[in-house]
Amino acid sequence: MSTILPRFRCAAAVAVALLCPQALCQNLGTVGVFVVNQPWLHPAGKAQTTHAYMNLTSGDGAMLLGARSEDARRVSLRSARGAAAAGLALPAKSEVALAPGHDHLALTGLTRTLKIGDRVNITLVVRDDNGTVHEIAVNAEVRHRSPVDDERRAHHH
């Protein structure tokens, strides 16, 4: 389990992310909340690149600085056009989507083949509005489409 720095109380975040699509981290003593919802990534072969997607919400505002994963040599934040991005602003109380065709994470040099149903641990590096850097553990599922897209498809016969 990754270390969660003191400001966010996230002892159960990894367990919650494994059991449901949303991981919730509650701030101690103040209003701060950081939510990672519906994390997923595409299947890909060993040594290839894949992209990770999720919805991020910060109660107090924050900046996504980057990410890392044991399953990739490098994880980089990419803009909608595919260019490397230095960071991504997470405005207070607003959902920011890392989605196909938009900002996303690129996992380059995969250390293993990622098949449908596999799980990948990703650690997000986030700086809060007070300047404190936090690590948020995310457990993403390998799939062809987002959980919401799959749910919509299931209801269209």
Short mmCIF file of C-alpha atoms in Angstrom, two decimals:
data_model
loop_
_atom_site.label_atom_id
_atom_site.label_comp_id
_atom_site.label_asym_id
_atom_site.label_seq_id
_atom_site.Cartn_x
_atom_site.Cartn_y
_atom_site.Cartn_z
CA MET A 1 0.00 0.00 0.00
CA SER A 2 1.39 3.42 -0.91
CA THR A 3 2.02 5.96 1.79
CA ILE A 4 -0.62 8.65 2.06
CA LEU A 5 0.80 11.88 3.42
CA PRO A 6 -0.71 13.37 6.58
CA ARG A 7 -3.23 15.92 5.28
CA PHE A 8 -5.49 13.33 3.66
CA ARG A 9 -6.88 10.51 5.75
CA CYS A 10 -6.91 7.71 3.18
CA ALA A 11 -6.18 4.49 5.02
CA ALA A 12 -9.10 2.78 3.26
CA ALA A 13 -8.69 4.45 -0.14
CA VAL A 14 -6.99 1.49 -1.80
CA ALA A 15 -9.52 -0.98 -0.39
CA VAL A 16 -12.41 1.22 -1.47
CA ALA A 17 -10.93 1.59 -4.96
CA LEU A 18 -10.70 -2.20 -5.25
CA LEU A 19 -14.33 -2.70 -4.25
CA CYS A 20 -16.03 0.19 -6.02
CA PRO A 21 -15.21 2.75 -8.71
CA GLN A 22 -14.72 5.63 -6.32
CA ALA A 23 -11.88 6.25 -3.84
CA LEU A 24 -12.59 8.99 -1.30
CA CYS A 25 -9.90 10.67 0.79
CA GLN A 26 -11.13 12.81 3.70
CA ASN A 27 -9.03 15.66 5.08
CA LEU A 28 -8.43 15.77 8.83
CA GLY A 29 -9.90 18.80 10.57
CA THR A 30 -10.70 20.89 7.50
CA VAL A 31 -13.06 20.74 4.54
CA GLY A 32 -10.59 19.09 2.04
CA VAL A 33 -11.78 16.13 0.03
CA PHE A 34 -10.10 14.48 -2.96
CA VAL A 35 -12.12 12.02 -5.06
CA VAL A 36 -10.86 9.67 -7.76
CA ASN A 37 -13.78 8.16 -9.66
CA GLN A 38 -13.91 5.42 -12.32
CA PRO A 39 -10.18 4.87 -12.97
CA TRP A 40 -9.47 2.67 -16.01
CA LEU A 41 -6.94 2.10 -18.76
CA HIS A 42 -6.71 0.34 -22.12
CA PRO A 43 -5.17 -3.11 -22.58
CA ALA A 44 -1.64 -3.14 -24.05
CA GLY A 45 1.36 -5.41 -24.51
CA LYS A 46 4.56 -5.46 -22.50
CA ALA A 47 6.91 -2.54 -23.37
CA GLN A 48 4.06 -0.68 -25.09
CA THR A 49 2.22 2.49 -24.03
CA THR A 50 -1.32 2.74 -22.71
CA HIS A 51 -3.46 5.59 -21.44
CA ALA A 52 -5.18 5.92 -18.07
CA TYR A 53 -8.42 7.79 -17.50
CA MET A 54 -10.39 8.83 -14.42
CA ASN A 55 -12.48 11.65 -12.97
CA LEU A 56 -10.82 13.84 -10.33
CA THR A 57 -12.48 16.20 -7.87
CA SER A 58 -10.73 18.32 -5.26
CA GLY A 59 -12.81 19.95 -2.55
CA ASP A 60 -10.29 22.74 -1.91
CA GLY A 61 -8.57 22.97 -5.27
CA ALA A 62 -5.28 21.31 -6.16
CA MET A 63 -2.79 20.66 -8.95
CA LEU A 64 -2.09 17.22 -10.41
CA LEU A 65 1.70 17.27 -10.75
CA GLY A 66 2.25 13.79 -12.12
CA ALA A 67 1.94 10.09 -11.42
CA ARG A 68 3.89 6.86 -11.25
CA SER A 69 3.22 3.14 -11.48
CA GLU A 70 5.27 0.00 -10.90
CA ASP A 71 3.73 -1.32 -14.13
CA ALA A 72 5.38 1.33 -16.36
CA ARG A 73 8.85 2.77 -16.79
CA ARG A 74 7.30 6.24 -16.96
CA VAL A 75 3.92 7.87 -16.38
CA SER A 76 3.34 11.30 -17.88
CA LEU A 77 0.47 13.75 -17.92
CA ARG A 78 -0.65 14.47 -21.48
CA SER A 79 -2.82 17.25 -22.87
CA ALA A 80 -5.75 16.65 -25.23
CA ARG A 81 -3.32 17.06 -28.15
CA GLY A 82 -0.95 14.45 -26.72
CA ALA A 83 1.78 16.90 -25.70
CA ALA A 84 3.42 16.49 -22.29
CA ALA A 85 1.84 18.73 -19.65
CA ALA A 86 3.62 20.12 -16.57
CA GLY A 87 0.50 19.87 -14.41
CA LEU A 88 -3.26 19.95 -14.42
CA ALA A 89 -5.29 22.40 -12.34
CA LEU A 90 -8.07 20.81 -10.28
CA PRO A 91 -10.42 23.68 -9.39
CA ALA A 92 -12.26 23.46 -6.08
CA LYS A 93 -15.45 21.40 -6.15
CA SER A 94 -15.24 20.79 -9.92
CA GLU A 95 -14.86 17.41 -11.60
CA VAL A 96 -11.95 17.21 -14.05
CA ALA A 97 -12.09 14.31 -16.50
CA LEU A 98 -8.98 12.53 -17.69
CA ALA A 99 -10.66 10.98 -20.74
CA PRO A 100 -9.99 9.77 -24.29
CA GLY A 101 -9.47 12.82 -26.51
CA HIS A 102 -8.82 15.01 -23.45
CA ASP A 103 -6.12 15.29 -20.78
CA HIS A 104 -4.95 11.82 -19.66
CA LEU A 105 -2.05 9.85 -18.20
CA ALA A 106 0.29 7.97 -20.54
CA LEU A 107 1.97 4.87 -19.11
CA THR A 108 5.06 4.23 -21.25
CA GLY A 109 7.27 1.14 -21.29
CA LEU A 110 4.85 -1.24 -19.62
CA THR A 111 6.60 -3.85 -17.49
CA ARG A 112 3.90 -6.46 -18.16
CA THR A 113 1.08 -7.19 -20.57
CA LEU A 114 -2.19 -5.58 -19.44
CA LYS A 115 -5.23 -7.75 -20.19
CA ILE A 116 -8.93 -7.02 -19.70
CA GLY A 117 -9.77 -7.32 -16.02
CA ASP A 118 -6.21 -6.74 -14.76
CA ARG A 119 -5.69 -4.09 -12.08
CA VAL A 120 -2.96 -1.44 -12.19
CA ASN A 121 -1.81 0.61 -9.21
CA ILE A 122 -1.13 4.26 -10.05
CA THR A 123 0.07 6.85 -7.55
CA LEU A 124 -1.09 10.39 -8.30
CA VAL A 125 1.12 13.24 -7.06
CA VAL A 126 -1.08 16.19 -6.10
CA ARG A 127 -0.21 19.58 -4.59
CA ASP A 128 -3.01 21.11 -2.52
CA ASP A 129 -3.84 24.82 -2.39
CA ASN A 130 -1.60 25.16 0.69
CA GLY A 131 1.42 23.89 -1.25
CA THR A 132 1.59 20.49 0.45
CA VAL A 133 2.31 17.56 -1.88
CA HIS A 134 0.25 14.37 -1.40
CA GLU A 135 0.36 10.91 -2.93
CA ILE A 136 -3.01 9.37 -3.78
CA ALA A 137 -3.16 5.61 -4.43
CA VAL A 138 -5.46 4.61 -7.30
CA ASN A 139 -6.30 1.08 -8.47
CA ALA A 140 -7.41 1.18 -12.12
CA GLU A 141 -9.07 -1.61 -14.09
CA VAL A 142 -7.93 -2.59 -17.59
CA ARG A 143 -10.96 -2.41 -19.93
CA HIS A 144 -12.00 -1.32 -23.43
CA ARG A 145 -14.36 1.49 -22.31
CA SER A 146 -15.12 3.51 -19.21
CA PRO A 147 -17.42 1.95 -16.61
CA VAL A 148 -20.07 4.55 -17.51
CA ASP A 149 -19.87 3.72 -21.22
CA ASP A 150 -20.21 0.00 -20.45
CA GLU A 151 -23.24 0.71 -18.25
CA ARG A 152 -24.87 2.77 -21.01
CA ARG A 153 -24.23 0.00 -23.56
CA ALA A 154 -25.84 -2.55 -21.24
CA HIS A 155 -29.08 -0.54 -21.19
CA HIS A 156 -29.29 -0.04 -24.97
CA HIS A 157 -30.60 -3.26 -26.44
#
